[in-house]
Short mmCIF file of C-alpha atoms and ligand atoms in Angstrom, two decimals:
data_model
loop_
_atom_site.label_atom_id
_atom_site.label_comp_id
_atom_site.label_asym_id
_atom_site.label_seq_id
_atom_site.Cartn_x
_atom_site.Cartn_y
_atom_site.Cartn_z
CA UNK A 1 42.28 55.33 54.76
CA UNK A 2 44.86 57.90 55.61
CA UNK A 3 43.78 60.90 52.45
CA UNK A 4 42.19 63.57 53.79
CA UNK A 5 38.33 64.09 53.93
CA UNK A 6 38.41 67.24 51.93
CA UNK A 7 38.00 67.25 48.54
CA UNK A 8 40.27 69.51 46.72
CA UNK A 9 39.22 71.06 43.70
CA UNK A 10 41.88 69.63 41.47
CA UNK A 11 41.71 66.49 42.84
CA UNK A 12 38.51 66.15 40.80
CA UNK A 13 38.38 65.03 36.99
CA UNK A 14 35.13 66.15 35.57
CA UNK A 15 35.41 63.91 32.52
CA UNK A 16 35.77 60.28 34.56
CA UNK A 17 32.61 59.67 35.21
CA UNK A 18 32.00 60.41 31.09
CA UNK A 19 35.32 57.31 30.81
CA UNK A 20 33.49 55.06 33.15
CA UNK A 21 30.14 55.04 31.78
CA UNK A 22 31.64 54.01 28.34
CA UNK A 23 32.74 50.44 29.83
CA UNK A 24 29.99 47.95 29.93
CA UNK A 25 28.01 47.32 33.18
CA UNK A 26 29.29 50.83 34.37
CA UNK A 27 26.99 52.63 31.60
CA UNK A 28 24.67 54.24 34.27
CA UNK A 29 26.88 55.95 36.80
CA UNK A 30 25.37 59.30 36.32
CA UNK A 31 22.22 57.62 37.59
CA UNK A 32 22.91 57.20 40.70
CA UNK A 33 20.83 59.39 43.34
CA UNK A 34 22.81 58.27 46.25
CA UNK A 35 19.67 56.36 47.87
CA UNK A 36 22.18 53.69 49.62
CA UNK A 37 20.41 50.60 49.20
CA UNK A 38 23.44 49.21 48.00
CA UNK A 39 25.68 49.73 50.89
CA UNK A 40 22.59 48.60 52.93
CA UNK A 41 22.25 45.46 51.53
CA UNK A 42 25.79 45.11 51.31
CA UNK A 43 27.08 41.95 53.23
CA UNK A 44 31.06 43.62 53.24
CA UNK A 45 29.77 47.06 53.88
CA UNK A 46 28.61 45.52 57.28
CA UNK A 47 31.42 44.54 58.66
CA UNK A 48 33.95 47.15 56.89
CA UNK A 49 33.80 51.00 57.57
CA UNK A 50 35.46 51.46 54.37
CA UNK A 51 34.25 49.22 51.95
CA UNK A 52 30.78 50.89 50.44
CA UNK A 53 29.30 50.74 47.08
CA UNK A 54 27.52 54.06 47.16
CA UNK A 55 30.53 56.16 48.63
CA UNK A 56 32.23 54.57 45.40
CA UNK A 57 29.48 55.50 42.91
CA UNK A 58 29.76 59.22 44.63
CA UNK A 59 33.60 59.36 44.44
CA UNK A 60 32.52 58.32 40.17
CA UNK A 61 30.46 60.82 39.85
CA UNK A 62 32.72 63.48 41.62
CA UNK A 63 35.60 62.11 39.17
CA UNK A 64 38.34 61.24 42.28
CA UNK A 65 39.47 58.74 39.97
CA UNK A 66 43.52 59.15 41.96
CA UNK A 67 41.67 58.05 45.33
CA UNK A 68 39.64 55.85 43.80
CA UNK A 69 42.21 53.70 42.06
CA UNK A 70 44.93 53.87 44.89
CA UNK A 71 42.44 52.36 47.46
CA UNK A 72 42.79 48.67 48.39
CA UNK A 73 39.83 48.46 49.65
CA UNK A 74 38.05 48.41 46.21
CA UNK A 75 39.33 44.54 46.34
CA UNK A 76 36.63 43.64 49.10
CA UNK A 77 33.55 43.35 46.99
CA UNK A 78 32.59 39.82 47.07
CA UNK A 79 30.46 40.16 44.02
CA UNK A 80 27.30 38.97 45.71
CA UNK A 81 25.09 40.92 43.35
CA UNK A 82 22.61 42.07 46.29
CA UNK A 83 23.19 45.75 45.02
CA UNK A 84 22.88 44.98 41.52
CA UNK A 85 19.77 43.54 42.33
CA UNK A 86 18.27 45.93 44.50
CA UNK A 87 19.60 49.61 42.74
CA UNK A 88 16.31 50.94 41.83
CA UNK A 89 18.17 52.59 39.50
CA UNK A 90 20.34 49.74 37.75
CA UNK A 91 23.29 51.36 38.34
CA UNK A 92 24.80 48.13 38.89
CA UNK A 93 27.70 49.00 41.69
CA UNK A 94 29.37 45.49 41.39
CA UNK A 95 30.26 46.14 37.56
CA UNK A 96 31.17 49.72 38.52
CA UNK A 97 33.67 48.01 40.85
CA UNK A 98 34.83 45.53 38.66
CA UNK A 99 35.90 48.14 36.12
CA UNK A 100 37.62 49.92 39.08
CA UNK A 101 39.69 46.93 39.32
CA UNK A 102 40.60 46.14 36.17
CA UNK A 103 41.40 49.98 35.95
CA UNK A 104 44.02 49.31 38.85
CA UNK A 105 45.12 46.54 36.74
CA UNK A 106 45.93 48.62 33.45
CA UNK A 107 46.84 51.48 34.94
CA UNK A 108 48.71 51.14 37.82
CA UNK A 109 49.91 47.70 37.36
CA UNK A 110 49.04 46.23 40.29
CA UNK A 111 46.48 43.41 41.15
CA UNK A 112 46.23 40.85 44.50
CA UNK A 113 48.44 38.27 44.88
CA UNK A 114 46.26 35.26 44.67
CA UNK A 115 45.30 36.95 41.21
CA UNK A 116 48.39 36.24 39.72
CA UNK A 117 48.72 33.19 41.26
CA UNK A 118 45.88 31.62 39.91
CA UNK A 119 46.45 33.40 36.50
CA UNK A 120 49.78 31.93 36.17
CA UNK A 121 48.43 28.76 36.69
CA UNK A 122 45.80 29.59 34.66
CA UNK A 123 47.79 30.59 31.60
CA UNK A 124 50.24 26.90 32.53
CA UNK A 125 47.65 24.30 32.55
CA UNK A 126 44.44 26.15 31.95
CA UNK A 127 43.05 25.12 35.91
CA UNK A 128 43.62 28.01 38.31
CA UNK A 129 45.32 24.96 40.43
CA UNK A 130 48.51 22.70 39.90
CA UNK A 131 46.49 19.24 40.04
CA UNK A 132 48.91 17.32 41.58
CA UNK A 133 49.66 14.05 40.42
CA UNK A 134 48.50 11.95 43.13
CA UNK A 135 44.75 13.88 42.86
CA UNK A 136 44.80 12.63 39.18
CA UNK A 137 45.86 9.05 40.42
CA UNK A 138 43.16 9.23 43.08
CA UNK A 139 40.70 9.34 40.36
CA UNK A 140 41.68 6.38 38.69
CA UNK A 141 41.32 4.60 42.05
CA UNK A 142 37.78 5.91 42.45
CA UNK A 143 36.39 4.77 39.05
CA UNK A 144 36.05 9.00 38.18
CA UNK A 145 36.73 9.64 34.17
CA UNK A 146 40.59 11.58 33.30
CA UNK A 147 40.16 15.45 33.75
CA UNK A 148 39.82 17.49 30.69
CA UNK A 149 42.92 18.16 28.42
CA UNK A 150 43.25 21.83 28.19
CA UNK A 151 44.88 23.72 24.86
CA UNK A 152 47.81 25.77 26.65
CA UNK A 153 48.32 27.24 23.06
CA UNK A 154 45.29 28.71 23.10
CA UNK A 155 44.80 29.80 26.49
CA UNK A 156 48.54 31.77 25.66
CA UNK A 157 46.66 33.34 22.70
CA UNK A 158 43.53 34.63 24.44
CA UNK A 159 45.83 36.05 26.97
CA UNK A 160 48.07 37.82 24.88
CA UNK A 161 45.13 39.38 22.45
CA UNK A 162 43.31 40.40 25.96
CA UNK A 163 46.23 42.23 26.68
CA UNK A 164 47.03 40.33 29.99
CA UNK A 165 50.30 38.25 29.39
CA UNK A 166 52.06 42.35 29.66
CA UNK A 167 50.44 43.15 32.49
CA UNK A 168 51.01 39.70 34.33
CA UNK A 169 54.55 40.03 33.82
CA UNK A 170 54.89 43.59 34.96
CA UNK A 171 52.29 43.74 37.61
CA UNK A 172 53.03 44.65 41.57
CA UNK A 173 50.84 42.85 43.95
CA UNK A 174 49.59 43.18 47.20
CA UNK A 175 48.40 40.54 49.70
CA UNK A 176 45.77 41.44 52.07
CA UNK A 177 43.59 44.28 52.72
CA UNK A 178 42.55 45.28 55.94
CA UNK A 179 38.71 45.62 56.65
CA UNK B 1 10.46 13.18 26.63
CA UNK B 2 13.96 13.75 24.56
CA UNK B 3 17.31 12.19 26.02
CA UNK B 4 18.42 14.14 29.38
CA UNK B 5 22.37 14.76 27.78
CA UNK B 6 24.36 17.35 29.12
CA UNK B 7 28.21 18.52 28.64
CA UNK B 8 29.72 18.15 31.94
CA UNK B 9 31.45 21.54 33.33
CA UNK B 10 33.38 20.73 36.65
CA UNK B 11 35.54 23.83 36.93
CA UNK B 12 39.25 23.30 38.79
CA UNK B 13 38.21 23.49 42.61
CA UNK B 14 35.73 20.18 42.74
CA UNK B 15 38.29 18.22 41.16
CA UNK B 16 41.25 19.94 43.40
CA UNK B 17 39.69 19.59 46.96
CA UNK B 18 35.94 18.39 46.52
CA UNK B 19 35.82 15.24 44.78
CA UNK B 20 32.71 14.34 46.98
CA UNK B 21 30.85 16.62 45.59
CA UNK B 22 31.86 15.22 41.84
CA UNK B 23 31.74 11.96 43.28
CA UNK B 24 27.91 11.88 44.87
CA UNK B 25 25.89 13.97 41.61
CA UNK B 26 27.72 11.30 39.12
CA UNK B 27 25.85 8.73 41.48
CA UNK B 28 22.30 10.28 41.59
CA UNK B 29 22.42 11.95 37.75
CA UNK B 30 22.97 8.32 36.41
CA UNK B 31 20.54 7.12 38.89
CA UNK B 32 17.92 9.94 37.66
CA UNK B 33 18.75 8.63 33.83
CA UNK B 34 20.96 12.02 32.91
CA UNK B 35 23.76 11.71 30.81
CA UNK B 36 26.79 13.15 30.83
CA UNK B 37 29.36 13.94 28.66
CA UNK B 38 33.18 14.76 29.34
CA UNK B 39 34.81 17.87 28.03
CA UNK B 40 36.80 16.81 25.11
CA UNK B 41 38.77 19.72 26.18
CA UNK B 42 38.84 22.69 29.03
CA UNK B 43 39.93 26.18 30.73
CA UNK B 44 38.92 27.45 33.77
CA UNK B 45 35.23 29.14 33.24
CA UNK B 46 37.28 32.51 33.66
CA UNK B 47 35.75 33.97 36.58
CA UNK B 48 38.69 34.48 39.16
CA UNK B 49 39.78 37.02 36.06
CA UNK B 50 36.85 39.08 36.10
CA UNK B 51 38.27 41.15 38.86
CA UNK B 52 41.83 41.57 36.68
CA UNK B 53 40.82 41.78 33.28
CA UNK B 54 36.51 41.30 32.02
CA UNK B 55 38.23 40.64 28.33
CA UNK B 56 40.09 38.10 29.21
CA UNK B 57 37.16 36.22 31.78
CA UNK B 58 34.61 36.83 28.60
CA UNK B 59 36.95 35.13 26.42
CA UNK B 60 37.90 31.97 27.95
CA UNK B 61 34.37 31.12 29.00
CA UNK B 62 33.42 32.02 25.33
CA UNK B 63 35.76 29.61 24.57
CA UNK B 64 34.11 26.52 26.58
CA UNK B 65 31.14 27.66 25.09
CA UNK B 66 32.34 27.14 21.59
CA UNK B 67 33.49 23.77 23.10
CA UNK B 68 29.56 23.19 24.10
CA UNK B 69 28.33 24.07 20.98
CA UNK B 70 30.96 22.09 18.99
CA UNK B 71 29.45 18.90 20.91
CA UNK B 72 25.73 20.29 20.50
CA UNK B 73 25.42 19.94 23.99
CA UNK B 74 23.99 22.11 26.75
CA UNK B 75 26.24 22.57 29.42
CA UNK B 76 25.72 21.66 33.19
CA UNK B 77 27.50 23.32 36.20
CA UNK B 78 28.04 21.90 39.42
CA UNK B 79 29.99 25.28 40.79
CA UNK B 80 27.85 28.00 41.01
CA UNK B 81 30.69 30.34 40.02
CA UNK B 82 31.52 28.59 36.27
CA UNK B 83 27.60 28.54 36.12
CA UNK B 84 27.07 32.24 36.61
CA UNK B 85 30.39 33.04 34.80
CA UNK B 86 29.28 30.69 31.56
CA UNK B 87 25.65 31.58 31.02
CA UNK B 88 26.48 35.59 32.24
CA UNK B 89 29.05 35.63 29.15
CA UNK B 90 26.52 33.24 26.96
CA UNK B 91 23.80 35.98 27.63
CA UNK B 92 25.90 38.93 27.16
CA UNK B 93 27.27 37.37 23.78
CA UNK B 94 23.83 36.53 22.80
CA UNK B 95 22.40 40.09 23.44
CA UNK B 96 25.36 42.55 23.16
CA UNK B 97 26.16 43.63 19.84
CA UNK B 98 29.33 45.38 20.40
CA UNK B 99 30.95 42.98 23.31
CA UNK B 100 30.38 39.99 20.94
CA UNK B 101 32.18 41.62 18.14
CA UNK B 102 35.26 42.26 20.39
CA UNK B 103 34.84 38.36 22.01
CA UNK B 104 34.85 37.13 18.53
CA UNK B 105 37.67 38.88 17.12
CA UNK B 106 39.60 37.24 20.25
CA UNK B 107 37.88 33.92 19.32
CA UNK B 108 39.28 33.68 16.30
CA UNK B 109 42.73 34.15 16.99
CA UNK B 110 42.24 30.23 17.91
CA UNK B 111 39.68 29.69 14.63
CA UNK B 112 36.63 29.81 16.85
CA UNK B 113 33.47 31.42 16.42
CA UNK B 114 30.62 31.60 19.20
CA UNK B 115 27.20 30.69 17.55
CA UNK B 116 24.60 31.21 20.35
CA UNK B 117 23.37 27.81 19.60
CA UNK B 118 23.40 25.93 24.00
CA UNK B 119 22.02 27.30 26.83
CA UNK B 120 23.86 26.89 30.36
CA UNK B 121 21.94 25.60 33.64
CA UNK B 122 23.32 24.89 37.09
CA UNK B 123 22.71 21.33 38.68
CA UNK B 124 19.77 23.10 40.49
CA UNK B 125 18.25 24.10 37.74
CA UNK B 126 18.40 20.99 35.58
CA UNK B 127 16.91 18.59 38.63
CA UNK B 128 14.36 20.93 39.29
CA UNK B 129 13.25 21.78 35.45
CA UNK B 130 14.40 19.20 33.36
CA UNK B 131 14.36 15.88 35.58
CA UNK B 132 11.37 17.31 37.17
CA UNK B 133 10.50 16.72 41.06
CA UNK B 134 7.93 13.72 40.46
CA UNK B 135 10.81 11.63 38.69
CA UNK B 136 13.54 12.28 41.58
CA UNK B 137 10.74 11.69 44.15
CA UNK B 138 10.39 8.31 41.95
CA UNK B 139 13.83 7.52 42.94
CA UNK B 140 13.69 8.04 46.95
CA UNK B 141 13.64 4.81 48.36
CA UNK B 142 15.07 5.62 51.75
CA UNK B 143 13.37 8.55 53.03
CA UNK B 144 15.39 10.77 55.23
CA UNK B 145 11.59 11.36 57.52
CA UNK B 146 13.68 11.83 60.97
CA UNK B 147 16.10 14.66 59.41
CA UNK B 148 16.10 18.40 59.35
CA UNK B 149 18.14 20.75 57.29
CA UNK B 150 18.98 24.04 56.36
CA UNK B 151 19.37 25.17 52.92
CA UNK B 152 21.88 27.61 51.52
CA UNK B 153 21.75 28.25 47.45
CA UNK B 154 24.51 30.62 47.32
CA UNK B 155 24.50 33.73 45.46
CA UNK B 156 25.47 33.04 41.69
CA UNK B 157 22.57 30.61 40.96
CA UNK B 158 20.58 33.74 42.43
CA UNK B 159 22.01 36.70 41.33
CA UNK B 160 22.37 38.99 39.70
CA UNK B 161 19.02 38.29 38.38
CA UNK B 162 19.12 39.85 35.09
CA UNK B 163 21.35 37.17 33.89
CA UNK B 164 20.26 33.73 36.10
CA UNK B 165 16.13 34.57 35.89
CA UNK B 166 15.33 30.98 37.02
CA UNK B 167 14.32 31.14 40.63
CA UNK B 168 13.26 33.91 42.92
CA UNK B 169 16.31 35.75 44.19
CA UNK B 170 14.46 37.08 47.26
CA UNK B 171 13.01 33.94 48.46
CA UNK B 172 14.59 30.93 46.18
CA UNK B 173 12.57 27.45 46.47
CA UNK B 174 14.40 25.28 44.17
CA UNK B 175 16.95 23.89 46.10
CA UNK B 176 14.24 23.88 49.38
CA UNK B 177 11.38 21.89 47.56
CA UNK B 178 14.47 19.85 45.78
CA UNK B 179 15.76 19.28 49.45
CA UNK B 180 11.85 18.53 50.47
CA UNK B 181 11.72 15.63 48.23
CA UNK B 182 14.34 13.55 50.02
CA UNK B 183 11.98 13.25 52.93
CA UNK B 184 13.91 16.08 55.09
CA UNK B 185 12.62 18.94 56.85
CA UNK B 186 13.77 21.85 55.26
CA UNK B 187 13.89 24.89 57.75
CA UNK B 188 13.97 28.61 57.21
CA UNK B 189 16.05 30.95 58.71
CA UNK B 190 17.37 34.31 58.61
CA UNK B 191 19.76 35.77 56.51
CA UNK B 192 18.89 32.51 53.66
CA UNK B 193 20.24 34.26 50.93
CA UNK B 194 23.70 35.67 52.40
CA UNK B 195 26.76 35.45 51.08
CA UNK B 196 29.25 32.93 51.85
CA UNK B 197 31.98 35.50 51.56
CA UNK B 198 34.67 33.12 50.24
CA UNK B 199 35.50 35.33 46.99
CA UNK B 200 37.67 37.51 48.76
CA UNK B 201 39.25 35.09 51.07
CA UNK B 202 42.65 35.77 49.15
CA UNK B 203 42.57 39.24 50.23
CA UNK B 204 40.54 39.20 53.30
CA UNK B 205 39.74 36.40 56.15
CA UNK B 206 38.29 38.30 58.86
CA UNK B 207 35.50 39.50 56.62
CA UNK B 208 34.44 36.01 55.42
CA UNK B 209 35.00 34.77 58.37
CA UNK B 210 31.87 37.20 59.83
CA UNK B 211 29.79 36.32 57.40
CA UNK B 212 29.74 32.51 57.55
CA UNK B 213 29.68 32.47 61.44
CA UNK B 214 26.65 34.91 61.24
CA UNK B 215 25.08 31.97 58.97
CA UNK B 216 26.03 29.35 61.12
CA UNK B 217 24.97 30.71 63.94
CA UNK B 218 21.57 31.24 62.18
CA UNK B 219 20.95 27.72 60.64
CA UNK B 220 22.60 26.46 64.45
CA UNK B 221 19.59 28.82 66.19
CA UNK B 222 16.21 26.98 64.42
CA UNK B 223 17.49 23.72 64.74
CA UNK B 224 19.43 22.61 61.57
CA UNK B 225 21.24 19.20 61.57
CA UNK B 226 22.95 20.34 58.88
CA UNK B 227 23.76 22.32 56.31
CA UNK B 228 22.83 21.73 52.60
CA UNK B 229 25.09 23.63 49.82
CA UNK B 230 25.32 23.32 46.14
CA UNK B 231 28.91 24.81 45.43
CA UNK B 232 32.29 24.19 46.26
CA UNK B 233 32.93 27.48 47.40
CA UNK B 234 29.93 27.76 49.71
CA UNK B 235 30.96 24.34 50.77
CA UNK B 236 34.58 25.14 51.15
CA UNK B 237 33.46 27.94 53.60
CA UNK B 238 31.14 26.46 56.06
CA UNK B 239 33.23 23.09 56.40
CA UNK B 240 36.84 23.20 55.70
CA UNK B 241 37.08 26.67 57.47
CA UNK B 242 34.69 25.41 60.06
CA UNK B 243 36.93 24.67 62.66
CA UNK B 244 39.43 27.98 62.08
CA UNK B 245 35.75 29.98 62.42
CA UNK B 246 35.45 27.72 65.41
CA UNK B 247 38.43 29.06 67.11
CA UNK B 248 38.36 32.80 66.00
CA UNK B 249 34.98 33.16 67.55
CA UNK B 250 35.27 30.46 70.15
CA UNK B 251 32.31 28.70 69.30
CA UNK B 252 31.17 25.24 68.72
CA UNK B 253 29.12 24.36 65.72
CA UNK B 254 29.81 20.84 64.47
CA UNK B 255 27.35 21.12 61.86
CA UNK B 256 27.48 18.83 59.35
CA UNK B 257 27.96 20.33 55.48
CA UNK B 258 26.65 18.23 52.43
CA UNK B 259 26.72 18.79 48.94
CA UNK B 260 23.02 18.63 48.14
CA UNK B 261 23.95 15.55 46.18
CA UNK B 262 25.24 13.71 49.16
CA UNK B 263 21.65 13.80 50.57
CA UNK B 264 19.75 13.14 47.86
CA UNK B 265 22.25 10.11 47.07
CA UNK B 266 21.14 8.93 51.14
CA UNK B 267 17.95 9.21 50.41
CA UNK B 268 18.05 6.90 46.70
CA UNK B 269 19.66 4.21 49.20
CA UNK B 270 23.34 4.77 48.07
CA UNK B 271 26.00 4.50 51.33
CA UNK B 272 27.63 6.95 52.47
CA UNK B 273 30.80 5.31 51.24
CA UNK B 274 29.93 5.75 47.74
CA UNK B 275 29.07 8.87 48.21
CA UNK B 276 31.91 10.19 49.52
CA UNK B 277 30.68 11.05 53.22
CA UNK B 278 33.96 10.55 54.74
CA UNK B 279 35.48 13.04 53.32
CA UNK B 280 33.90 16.18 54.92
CA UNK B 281 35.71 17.49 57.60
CA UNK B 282 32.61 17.72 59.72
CA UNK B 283 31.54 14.01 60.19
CA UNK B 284 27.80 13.94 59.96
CA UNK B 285 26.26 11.25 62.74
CA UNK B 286 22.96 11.66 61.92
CA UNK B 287 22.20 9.45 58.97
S1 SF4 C 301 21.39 51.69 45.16
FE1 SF4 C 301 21.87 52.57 43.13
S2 SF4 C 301 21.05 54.66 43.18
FE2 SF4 C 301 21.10 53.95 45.30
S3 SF4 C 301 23.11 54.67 46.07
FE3 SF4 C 301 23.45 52.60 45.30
S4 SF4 C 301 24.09 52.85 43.18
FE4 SF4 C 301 23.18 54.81 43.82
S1 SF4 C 302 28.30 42.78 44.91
FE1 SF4 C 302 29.97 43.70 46.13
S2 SF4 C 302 29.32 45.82 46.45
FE2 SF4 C 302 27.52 44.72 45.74
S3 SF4 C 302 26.46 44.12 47.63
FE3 SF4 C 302 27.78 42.39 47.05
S4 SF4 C 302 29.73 42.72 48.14
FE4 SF4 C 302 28.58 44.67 48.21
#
């Protein structure tokens, strides 16, 4: 993280925290008291100085919704639950983070590589991997039943009403983020 | 007792790079007298979308749902991730006014409509509450007496607990007294409930990597002879990366990884050939 550590007052949009706690599992953001179980219990937050669920609930609540959604390191949750568990609260951090994401998604058209990826696959064959054919011949060889048909028709429908086929096509993508 | 039928859900990674794991619970379910039933038709649960877009995650698992209740068939996980992702959405759907409005407008752009009519468990959860731990103790013919294991249940059949409810996040005993019933030691150690940290391997090794030699290290320090998962990710983690978390720390583990399924199979009698032994990367010499 290169931004700098003081907060400007512009940089601050009084009304995001109102926009967040209107998407579901983020409805109790103003909750938060800043006890920091979550980044406690947090396995990432362990291992990552920049990665913590309460410093992310704070930066909600403060409305730095420009530094939230520009950091990278929003993509290290690995959506253990442990603070959604343990918030005495319920705030729920992980869904707070989630919506973060999908924010980044919408808004700044950008999502991790491996997203798209396995989308793309996703959207091709309904499996977030190209089965190749000599997997599918293996299991003919080991007595195991055909794999599932999907319906790529409807898979192409539920990603267009969701919204997602546009932002697949147009979004930027990043690889890896550092710890 | 009614008919033990369930609609199998296998996800895309066991059939991509963990057929043993497929391979070894077709073995003991049949042994154990459950029934499964194909998909007639499938998407991926939806889960790796959650982090892109929660619409588009709640609708395709809606969507094998409404395959579920087509069949009028509960559905049964083997991945702890479609199992958390399919009975989060079924509860949300269920209790959520507004969301299941939205889900359902989507649903119907393909004629379907979600009825809240099946219930989703986890393999866990339907050996130890539906088969029942006198039945599969029934089955044990070779008892594994001279092993000892270490357990790991992996978060999503744990957490978050508002949605799963079934055994005690803080100090889960399914899996353990399920593991106990094959005649092994199961051992405690710390850090039992950890995550794995494969869900952000895409973005992030060094991370995961920390996290799964921490646990190895743990189940290594009381004595483990290996380690027993019940998800291909978990799985994925501690035995296909094995050797690269081998290397990066320079360490030696060599500790053995098996689907939960595997053992259980040992311990019904079935070889290790037909349960797919050979195929983990870490060879286990101990049975
Ligand atoms: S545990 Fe809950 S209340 Fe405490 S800092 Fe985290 S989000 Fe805030
Ligand atoms: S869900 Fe994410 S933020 Fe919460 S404890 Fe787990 S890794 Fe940390």
């Amino acid at each position: 993280m290169t931004e700098s550590k003081t907060i400007k007052n512009d940089e601050m949009n009084p009304n995001f925290k109102y926009e967040m706690s209107k998407i579901p599992g983020a409805e109790r953001i103003m909750l938060c008291y800043q006890c920091g179980t979550c980044t406690a219990d947090c396995p990432i937050s362990r291992f990552s100085d920049f990665y913590k669920p309460r410093r992310i609930a704070r930066m909600v609540q403060f409305g730095l919704k420009d530094r939230l959604l520009s950091d990278d390191h929003l993509w290290l949750c690995s959506t253990c639950y442990a603070c959604v568990d343990h918030c005495p609260q319920n705030v729920e951090p992980a869904s707070i983070v989630r919506a973060l994401r999908n924010m980044v998604v919408k808004e700044r058209n950008k999502m991790p590589l491996v997203s798209r990826e396995l989308a793309t696959s996703l959207l091709k064959s309904g499996y977030i991997y190209a089965m190749p054919e000599s997997r599918l011949k293996r299991r003919v060889e080991q007595g195991l039943p055909p794999l599932p048909k999907t319906n790529v028709k409807e898979i192409e429908r539920i990603f267009k009403v969701t919204g997602f086929t546009s932002l697949l096509e147009n979004a930027k993508t990043f690889e890896k983020v550092a710890k | 007792m009614s008919e033990m039928k369930y609609l199998l859900f296998m996800g895309c990674t066991i059939p991509y790079r963990l057929s043993s794991y497929e391979v070894s619970a077709r073995k003991v379910l049949n042994n154990l007298g459950v029934k499964l039933v194909e998909m007639p038709e499938f998407n991926c649960c939806g889960l790796p979308m959650d982090i892109v877009n929660h619409d588009l995650m709640l609708t395709l698992s809606a969507r094998n749902i409404c395959i579920a209740e087509r069949e009028g068939l509960n559905i049964l996980a083997l991945c702890n991730g479609c199992f958390s992702t399919l009975n989060e959405t079924n509860k949300i759907l269920k209790e959520d006014r507004e969301t299941r409005e939205k889900v359902e407008k989507y649903l119907a752009e393909n004629n379907m409509s979600y009825k809240g009519t099946i219930d989703v468990k986890h393999l866990v959860h339907v050996l130890a509450e539906d088969v029942g731990y006198e039945k599969i103790k029934g089955t044990v013919k070779k008892p594994l007496n001279q092993v000892s294991v270490a357990q790991h249940s992996g978060c999503h059949i744990l957490r978050p607990s508002k949605y799963v409810g079934r055994d005690d996040p803080e100090n889960p005993t399914m899996l353990k007294n399920l593991i106990k019933l094959t005649g092994a030691q199961c051992l405690n150690y710390a850090g039992e409930t950890e995550c794995c940290g494969n869900p952000i391997i895409g973005v992030n090794e060094e991370i995961p990597f920390q996290l799964a030699r921490e646990k190895l290290n743990n189940v290594k320090a009381v004595g483990a002879q290996a380690l027993i998962t019940v998800c291909p990710f978990c799985h994925v983690m501690f035995d296909a990366n094995q050797s690269r978390i081998e290397r990066a720390f320079n360490e030696k583990y060599n500790m053995p990884v098996l689907h939960y399924t595997q053992l259980l199979g040992l311990a019904m009698g079935f070889t290790q050939e037909e349960l797919g032994i050979s195929e983990l990367r870490v060879k286990p010499t101990i049975f």
